[in-house]
CSV table of N, CA and C in Angstrom, one decimal:
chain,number,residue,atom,x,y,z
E,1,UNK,N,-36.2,22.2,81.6
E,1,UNK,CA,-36.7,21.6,82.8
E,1,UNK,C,-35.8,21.9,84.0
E,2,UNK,N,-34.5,21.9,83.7
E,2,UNK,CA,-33.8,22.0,85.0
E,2,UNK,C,-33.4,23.5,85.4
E,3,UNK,N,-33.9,24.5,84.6
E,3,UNK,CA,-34.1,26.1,85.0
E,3,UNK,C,-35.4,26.0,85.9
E,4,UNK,N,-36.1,25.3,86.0
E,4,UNK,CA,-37.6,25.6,86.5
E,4,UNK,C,-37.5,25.0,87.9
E,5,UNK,N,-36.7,23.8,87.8
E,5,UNK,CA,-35.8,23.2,89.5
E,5,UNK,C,-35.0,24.0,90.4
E,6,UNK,N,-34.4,24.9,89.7
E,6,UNK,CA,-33.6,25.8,89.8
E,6,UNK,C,-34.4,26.9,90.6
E,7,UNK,N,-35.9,27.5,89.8
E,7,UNK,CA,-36.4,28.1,90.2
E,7,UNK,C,-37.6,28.1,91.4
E,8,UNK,N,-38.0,26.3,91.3
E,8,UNK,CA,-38.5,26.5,92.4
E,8,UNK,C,-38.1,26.6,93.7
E,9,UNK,N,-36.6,25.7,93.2
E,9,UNK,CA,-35.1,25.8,94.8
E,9,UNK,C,-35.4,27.2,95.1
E,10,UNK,N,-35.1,27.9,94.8
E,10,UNK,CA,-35.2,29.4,95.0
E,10,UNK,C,-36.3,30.1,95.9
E,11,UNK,N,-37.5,29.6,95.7
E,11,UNK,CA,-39.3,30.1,95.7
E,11,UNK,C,-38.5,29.3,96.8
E,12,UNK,N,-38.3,28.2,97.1
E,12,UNK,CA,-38.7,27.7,98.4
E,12,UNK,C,-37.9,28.1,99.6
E,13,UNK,N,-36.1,28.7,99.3
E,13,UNK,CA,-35.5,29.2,100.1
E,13,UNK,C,-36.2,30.7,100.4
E,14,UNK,N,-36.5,31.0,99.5
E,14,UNK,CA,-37.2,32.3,99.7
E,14,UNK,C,-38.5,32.4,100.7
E,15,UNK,N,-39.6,31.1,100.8
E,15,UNK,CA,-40.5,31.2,101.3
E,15,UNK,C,-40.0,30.9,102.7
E,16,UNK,N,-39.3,29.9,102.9
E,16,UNK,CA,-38.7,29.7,104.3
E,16,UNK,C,-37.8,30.8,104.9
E,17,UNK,N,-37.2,31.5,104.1
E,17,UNK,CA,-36.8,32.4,104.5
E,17,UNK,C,-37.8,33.7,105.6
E,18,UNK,N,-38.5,33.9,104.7
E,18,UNK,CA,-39.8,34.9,104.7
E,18,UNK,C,-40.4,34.6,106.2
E,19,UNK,N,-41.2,32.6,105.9
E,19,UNK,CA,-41.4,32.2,107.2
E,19,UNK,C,-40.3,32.5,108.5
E,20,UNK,N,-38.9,32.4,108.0
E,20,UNK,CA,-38.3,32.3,109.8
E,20,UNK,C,-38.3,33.8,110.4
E,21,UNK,N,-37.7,34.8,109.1
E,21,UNK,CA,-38.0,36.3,109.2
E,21,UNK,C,-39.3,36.4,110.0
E,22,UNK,N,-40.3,36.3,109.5
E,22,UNK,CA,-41.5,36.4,110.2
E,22,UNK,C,-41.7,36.0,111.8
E,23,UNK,N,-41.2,34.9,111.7
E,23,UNK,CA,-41.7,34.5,112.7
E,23,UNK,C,-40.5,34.8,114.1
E,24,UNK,N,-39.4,34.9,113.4
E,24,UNK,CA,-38.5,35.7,114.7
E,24,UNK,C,-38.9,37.1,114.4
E,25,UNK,N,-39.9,38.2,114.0
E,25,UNK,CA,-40.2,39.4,114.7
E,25,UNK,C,-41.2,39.1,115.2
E,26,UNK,N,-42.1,37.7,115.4
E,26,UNK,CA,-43.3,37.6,116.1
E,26,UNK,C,-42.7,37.2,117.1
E,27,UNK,N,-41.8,36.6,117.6
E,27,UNK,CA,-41.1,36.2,118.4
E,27,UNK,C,-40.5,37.6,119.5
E,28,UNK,N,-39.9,38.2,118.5
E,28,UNK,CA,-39.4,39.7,119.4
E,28,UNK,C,-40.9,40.3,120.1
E,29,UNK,N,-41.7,40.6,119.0
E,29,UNK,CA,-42.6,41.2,119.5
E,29,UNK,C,-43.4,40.5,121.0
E,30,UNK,N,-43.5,39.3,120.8
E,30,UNK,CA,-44.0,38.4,122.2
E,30,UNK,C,-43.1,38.7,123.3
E,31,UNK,N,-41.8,38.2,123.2
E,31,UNK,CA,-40.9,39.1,123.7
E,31,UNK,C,-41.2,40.3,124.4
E,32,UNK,N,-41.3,41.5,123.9
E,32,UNK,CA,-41.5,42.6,124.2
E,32,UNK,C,-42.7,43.0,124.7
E,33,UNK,N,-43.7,41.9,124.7
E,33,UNK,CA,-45.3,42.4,125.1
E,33,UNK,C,-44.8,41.6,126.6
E,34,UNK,N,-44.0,40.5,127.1
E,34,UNK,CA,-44.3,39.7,127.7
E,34,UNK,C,-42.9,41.0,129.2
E,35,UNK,N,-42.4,41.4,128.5
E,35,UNK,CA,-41.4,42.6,129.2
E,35,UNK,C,-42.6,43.4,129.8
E,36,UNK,N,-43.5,44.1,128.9
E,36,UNK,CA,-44.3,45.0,129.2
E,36,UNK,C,-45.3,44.3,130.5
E,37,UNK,N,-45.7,43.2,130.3
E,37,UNK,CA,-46.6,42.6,130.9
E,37,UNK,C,-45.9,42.5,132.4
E,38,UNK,N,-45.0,41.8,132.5
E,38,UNK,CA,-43.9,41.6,133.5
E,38,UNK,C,-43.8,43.2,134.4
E,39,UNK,N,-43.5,44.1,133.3
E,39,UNK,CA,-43.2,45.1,134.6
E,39,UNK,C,-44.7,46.0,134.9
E,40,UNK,N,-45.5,45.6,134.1
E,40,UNK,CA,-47.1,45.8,135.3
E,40,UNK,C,-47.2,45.2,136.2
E,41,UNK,N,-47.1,44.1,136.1
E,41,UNK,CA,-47.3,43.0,137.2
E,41,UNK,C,-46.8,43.5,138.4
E,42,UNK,N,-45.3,44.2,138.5
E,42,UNK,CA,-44.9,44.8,140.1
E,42,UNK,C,-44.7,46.0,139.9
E,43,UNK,N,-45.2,46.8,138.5
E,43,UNK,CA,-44.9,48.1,139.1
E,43,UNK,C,-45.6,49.1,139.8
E,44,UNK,N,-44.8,50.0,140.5
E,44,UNK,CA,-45.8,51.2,141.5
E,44,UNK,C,-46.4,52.4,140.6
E,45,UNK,N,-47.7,52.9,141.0
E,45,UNK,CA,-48.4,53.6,140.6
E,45,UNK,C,-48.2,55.3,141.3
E,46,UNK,N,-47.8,56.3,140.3
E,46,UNK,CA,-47.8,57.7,140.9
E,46,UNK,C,-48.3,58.9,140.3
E,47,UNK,N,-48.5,59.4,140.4
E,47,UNK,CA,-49.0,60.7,139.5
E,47,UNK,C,-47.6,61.7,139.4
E,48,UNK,N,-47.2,62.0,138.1
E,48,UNK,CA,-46.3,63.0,137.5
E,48,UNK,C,-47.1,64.2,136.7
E,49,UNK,N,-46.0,65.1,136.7
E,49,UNK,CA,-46.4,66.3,135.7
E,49,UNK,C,-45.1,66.4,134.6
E,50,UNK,N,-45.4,66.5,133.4
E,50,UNK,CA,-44.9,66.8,132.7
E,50,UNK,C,-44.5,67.9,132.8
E,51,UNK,N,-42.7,68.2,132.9
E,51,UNK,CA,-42.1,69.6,132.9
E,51,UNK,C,-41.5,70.0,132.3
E,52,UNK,N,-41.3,69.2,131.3
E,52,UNK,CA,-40.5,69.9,129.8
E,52,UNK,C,-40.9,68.9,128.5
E,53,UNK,N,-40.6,69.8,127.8
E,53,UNK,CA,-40.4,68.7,125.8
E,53,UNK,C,-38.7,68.5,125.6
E,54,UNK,N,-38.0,67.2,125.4
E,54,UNK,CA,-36.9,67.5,125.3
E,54,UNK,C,-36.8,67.3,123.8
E,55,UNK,N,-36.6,68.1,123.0
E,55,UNK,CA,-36.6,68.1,121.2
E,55,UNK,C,-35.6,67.5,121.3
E,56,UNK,N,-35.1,66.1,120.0
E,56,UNK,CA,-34.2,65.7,119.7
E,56,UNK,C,-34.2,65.2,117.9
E,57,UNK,N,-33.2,65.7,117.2
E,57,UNK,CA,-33.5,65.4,115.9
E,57,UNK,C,-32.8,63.9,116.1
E,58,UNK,N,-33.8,63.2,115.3
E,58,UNK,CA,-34.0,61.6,115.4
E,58,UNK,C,-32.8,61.3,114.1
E,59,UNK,N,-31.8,62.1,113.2
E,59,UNK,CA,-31.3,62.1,112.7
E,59,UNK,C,-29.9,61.8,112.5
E,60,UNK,N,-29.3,61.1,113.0
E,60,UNK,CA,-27.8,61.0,114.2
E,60,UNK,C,-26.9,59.8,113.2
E,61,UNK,N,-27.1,59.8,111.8
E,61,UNK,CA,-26.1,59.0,110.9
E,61,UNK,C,-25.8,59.9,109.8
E,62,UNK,N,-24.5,60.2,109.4
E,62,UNK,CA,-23.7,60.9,108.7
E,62,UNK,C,-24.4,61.0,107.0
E,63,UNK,N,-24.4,59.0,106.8
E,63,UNK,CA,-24.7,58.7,105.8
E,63,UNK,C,-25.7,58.9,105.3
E,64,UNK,N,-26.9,59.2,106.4
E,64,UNK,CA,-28.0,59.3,105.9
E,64,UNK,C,-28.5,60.5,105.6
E,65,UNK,N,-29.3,60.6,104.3
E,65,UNK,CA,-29.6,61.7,103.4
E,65,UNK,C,-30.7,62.5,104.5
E,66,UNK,N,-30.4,63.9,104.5
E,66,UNK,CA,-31.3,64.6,105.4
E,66,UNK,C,-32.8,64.9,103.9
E,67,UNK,N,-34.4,64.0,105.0
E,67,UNK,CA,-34.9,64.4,104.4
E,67,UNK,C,-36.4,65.1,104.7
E,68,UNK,N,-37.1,65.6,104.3
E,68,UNK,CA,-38.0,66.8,104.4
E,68,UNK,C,-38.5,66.4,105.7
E,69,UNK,N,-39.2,65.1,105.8
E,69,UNK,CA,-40.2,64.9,106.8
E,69,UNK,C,-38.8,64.6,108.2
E,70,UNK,N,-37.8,64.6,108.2
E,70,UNK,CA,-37.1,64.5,109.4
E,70,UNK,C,-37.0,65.7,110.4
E,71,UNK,N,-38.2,65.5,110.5
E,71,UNK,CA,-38.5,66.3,111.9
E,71,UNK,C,-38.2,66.8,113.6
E,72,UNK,N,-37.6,67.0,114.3
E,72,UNK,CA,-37.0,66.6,115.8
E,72,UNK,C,-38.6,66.3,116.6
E,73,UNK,N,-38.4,65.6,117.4
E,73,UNK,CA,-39.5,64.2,118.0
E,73,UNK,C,-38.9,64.7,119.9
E,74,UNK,N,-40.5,65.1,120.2
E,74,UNK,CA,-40.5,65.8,121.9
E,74,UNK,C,-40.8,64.4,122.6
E,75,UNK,N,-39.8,64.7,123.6
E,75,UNK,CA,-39.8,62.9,124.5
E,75,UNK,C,-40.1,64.4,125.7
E,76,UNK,N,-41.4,64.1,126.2
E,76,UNK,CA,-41.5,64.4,127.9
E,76,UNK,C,-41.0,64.1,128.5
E,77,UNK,N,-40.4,65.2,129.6
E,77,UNK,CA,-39.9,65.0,130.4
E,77,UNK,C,-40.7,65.4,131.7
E,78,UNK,N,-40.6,64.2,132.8
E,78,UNK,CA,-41.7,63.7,133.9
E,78,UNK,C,-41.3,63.9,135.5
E,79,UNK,N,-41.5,64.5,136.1
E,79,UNK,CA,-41.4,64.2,137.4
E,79,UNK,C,-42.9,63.7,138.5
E,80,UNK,N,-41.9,62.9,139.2
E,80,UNK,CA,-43.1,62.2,140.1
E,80,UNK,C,-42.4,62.1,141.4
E,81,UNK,N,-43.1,61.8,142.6
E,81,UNK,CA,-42.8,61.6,143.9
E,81,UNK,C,-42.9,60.1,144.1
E,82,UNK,N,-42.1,59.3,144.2
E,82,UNK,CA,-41.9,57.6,144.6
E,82,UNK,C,-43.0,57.4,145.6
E,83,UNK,N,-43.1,56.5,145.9
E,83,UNK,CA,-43.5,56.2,147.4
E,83,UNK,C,-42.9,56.4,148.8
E,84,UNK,N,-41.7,56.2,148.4
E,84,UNK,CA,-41.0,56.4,149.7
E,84,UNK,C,-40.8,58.5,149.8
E,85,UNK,N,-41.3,59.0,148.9
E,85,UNK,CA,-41.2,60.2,149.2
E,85,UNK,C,-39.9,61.0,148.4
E,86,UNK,N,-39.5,60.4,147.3
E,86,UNK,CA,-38.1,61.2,146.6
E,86,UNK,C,-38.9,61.4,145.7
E,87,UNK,N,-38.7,62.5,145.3
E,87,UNK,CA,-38.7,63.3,144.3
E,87,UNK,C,-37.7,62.7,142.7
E,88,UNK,N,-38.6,62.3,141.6
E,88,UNK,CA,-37.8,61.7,141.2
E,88,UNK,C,-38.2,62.2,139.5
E,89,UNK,N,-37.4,62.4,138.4
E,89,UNK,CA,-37.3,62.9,137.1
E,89,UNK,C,-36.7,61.9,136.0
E,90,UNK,N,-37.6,61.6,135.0
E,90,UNK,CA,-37.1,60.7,133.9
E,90,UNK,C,-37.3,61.6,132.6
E,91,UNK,N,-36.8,60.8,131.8
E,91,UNK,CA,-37.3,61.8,130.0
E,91,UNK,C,-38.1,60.2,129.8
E,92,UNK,N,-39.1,60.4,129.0
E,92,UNK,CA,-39.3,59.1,128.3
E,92,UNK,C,-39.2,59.0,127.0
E,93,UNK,N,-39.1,57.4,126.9
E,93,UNK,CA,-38.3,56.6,125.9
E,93,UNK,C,-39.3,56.6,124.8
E,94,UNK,N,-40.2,57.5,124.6
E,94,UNK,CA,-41.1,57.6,123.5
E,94,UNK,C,-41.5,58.9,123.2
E,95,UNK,N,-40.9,59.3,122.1
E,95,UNK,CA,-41.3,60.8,121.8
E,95,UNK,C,-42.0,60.9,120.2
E,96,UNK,N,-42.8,62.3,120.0
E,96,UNK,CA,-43.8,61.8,119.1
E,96,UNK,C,-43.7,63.5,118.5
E,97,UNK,N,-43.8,63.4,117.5
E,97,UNK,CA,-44.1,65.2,116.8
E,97,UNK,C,-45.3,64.8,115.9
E,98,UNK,N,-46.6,65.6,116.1
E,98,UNK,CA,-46.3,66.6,117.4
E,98,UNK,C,-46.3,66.1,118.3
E,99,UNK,N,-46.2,66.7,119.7
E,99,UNK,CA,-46.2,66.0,121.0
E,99,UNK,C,-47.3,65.5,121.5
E,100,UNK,N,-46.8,64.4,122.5
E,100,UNK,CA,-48.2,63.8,122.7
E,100,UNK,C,-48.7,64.4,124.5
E,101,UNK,N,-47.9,65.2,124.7
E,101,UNK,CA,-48.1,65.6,125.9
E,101,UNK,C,-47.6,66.9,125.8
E,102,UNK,N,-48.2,68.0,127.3
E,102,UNK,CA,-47.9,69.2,127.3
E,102,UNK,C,-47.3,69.6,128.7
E,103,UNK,N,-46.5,70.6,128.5
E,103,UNK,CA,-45.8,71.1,129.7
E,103,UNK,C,-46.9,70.7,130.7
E,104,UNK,N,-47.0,70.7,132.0
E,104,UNK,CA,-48.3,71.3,132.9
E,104,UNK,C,-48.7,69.7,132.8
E,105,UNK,N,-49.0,69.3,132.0
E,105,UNK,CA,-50.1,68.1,131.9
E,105,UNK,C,-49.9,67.0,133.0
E,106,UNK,N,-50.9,66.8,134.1
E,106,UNK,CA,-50.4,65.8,134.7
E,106,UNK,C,-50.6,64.2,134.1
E,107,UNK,N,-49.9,63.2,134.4
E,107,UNK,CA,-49.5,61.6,133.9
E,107,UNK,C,-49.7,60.5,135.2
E,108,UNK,N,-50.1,59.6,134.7
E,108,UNK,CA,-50.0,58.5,135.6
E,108,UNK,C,-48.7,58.0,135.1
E,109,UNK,N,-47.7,57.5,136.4
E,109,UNK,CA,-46.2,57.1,136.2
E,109,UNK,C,-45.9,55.5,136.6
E,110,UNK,N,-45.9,55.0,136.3
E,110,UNK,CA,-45.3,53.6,136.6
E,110,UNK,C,-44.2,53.2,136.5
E,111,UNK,N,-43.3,53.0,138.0
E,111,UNK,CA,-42.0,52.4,137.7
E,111,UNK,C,-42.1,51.2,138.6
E,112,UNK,N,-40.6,50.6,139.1
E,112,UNK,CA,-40.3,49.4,139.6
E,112,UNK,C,-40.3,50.3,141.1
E,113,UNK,N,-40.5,49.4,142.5
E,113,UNK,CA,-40.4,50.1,143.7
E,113,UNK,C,-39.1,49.5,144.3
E,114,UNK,N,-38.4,48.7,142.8
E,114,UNK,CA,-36.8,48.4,143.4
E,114,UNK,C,-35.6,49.4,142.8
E,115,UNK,N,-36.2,50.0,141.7
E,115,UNK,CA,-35.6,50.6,141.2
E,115,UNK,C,-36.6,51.8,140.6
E,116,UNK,N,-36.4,53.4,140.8
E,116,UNK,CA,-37.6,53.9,141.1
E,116,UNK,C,-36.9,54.9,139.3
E,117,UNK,N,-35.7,54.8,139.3
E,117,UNK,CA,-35.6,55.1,138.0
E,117,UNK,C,-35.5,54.6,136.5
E,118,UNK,N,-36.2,53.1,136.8
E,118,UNK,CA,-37.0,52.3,135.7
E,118,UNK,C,-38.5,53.0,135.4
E,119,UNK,N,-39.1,53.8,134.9
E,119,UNK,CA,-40.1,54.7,135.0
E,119,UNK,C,-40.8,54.7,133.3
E,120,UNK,N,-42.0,54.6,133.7
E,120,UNK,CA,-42.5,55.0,131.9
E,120,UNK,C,-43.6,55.6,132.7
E,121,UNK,N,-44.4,56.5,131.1
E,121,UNK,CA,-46.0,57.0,131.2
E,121,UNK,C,-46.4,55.8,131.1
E,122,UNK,N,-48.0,55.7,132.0
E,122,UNK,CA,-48.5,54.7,131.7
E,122,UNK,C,-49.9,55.2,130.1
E,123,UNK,N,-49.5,54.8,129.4
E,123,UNK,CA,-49.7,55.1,128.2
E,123,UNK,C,-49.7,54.2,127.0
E,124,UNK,N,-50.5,53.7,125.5
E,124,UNK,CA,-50.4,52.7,125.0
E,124,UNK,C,-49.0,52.7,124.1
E,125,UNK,N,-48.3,54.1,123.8
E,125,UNK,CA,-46.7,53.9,123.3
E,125,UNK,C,-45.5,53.6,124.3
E,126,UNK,N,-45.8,53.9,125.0
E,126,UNK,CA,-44.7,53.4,125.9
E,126,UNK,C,-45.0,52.2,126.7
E,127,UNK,N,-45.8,51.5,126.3
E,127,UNK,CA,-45.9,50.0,126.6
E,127,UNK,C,-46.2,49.2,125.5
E,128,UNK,N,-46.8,49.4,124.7
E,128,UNK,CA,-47.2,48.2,123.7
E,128,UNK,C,-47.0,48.8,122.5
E,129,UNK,N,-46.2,49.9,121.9
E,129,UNK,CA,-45.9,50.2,120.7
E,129,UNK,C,-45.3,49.3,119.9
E,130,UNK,N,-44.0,49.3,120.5
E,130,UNK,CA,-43.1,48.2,119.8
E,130,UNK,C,-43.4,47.0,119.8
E,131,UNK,N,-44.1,46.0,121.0
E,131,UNK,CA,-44.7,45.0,120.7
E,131,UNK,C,-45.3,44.4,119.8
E,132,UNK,N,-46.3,45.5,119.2
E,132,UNK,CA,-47.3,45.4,118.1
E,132,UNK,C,-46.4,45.8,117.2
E,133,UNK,N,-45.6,46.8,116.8
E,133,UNK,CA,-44.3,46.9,115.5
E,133,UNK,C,-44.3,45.7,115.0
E,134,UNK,N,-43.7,45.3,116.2
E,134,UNK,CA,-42.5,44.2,115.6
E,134,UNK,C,-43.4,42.4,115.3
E,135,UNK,N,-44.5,42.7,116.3
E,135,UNK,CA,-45.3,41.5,116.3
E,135,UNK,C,-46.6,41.3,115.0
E,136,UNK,N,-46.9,42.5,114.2
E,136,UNK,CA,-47.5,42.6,113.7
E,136,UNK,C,-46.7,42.6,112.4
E,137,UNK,N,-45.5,43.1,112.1
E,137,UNK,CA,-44.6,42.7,111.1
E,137,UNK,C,-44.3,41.2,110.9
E,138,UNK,N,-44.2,41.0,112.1
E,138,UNK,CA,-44.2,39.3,112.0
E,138,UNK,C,-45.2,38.4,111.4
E,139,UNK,N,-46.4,38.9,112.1
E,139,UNK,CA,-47.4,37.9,111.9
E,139,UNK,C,-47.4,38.8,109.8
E,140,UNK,N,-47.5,39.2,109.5
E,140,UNK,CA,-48.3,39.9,108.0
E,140,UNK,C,-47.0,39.0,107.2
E,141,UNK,N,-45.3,39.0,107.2
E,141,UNK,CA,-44.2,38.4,107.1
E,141,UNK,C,-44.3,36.5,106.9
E,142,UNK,N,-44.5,36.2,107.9
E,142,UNK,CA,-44.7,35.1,108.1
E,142,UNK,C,-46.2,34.3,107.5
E,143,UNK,N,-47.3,35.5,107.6
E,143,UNK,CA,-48.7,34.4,107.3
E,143,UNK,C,-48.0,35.0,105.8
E,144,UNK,N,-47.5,35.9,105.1
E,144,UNK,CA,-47.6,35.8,103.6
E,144,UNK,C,-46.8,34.4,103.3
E,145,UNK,N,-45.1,34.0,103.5
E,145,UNK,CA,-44.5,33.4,103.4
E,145,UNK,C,-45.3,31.7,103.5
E,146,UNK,N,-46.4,31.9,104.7
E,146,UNK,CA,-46.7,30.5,104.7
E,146,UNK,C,-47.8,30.3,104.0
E,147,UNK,N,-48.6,31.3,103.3
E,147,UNK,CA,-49.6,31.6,101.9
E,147,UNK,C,-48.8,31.2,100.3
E,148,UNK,N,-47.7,31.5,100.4
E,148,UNK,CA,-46.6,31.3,99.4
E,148,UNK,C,-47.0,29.8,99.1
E,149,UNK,N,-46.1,29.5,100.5
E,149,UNK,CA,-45.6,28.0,100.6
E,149,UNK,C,-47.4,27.3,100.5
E,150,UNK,N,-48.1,27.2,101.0
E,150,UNK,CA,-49.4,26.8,100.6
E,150,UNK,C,-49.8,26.7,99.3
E,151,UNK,N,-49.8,28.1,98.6
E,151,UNK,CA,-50.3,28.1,97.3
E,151,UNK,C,-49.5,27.1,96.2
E,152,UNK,N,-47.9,27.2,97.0
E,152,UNK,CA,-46.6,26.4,95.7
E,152,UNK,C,-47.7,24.9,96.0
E,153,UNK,N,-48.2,24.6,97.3
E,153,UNK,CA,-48.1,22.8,97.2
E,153,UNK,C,-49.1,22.4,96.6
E,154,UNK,N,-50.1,23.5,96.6
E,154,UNK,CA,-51.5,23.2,95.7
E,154,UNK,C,-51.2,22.9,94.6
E,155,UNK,N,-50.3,24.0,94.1
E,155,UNK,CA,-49.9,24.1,92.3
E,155,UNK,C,-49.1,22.3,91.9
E,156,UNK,N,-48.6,21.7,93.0
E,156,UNK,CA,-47.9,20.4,92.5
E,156,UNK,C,-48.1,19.4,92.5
């Protein structure tokens, strides 16, 4: 009997566990949608051309085993004209193999008009990728954890 107390102690640190896990990457992820949301709200609209691929092997820990599918990942690189008329160049913070853009290709650019080198494509990865990552790990984390804990109270 007191192995099975033992065992449920366990199931239940484990389920609450699962739950807080969960629910702090739903939390990140809201987080990060509510960032994204925030800098539409004031940012300026410009048209860029993509003028380069900058390859970078996504590889950059000693310890870790080099393996087949580690690929190098092309982050576009963008220039656009601000509003006030500069000339202005970012790499973006989202790169993809294959690429998701081409030399030449023109982009809609959205940055801040206080800071004109806060800049993304306006695009659904460099706005709401990670959001959904992290928020959708959340919610799948958390609703199992709280299916756990449901099913244990039925069972008692």
């Amino acid at each position: 009997m007191q192995v099975q107390v033992r065992g449920q102690g366990a199931r239940r640190w484990i389920t609450f566990g699962a739950i807080a896990f969960g629910a702090l990457f739903l939390v990140v992820g809201l987080v990060l949608a509510g960032v994204s949301v925030a800098f539409l709200a004031d940012a300026e609209r410009a048209q860029g051309t993509v003028v380069s691929l900058e390859w970078r092997s996504e590889n950059n820990s000693a310890s870790r085993k080099k393996r087949t599918d580690d690929r190098p990942v092309a982050y576009p690189v963008v220039e656009y004209t601000s509003a006030q008329g500069t000339p202005r160049t970012f790499r973006s913070s989202t790169g993809s193999n294959p690429p998701s853009y081409e030399v030449g290709e023109r982009v809609e650019v959205l940055y801040r008009a206080d800071s004109p080198d806060d800049a993304r494509i306006n695009g659904f990865a460099s706005l709401w990728l990670l959001p959904l990552i992290f928020g959708g790990i959340g919610l799948v984390i958390a609703g199992i954890g709280t299916a756990v804990a449901l099913a244990g109270r039925r069972r008692s």
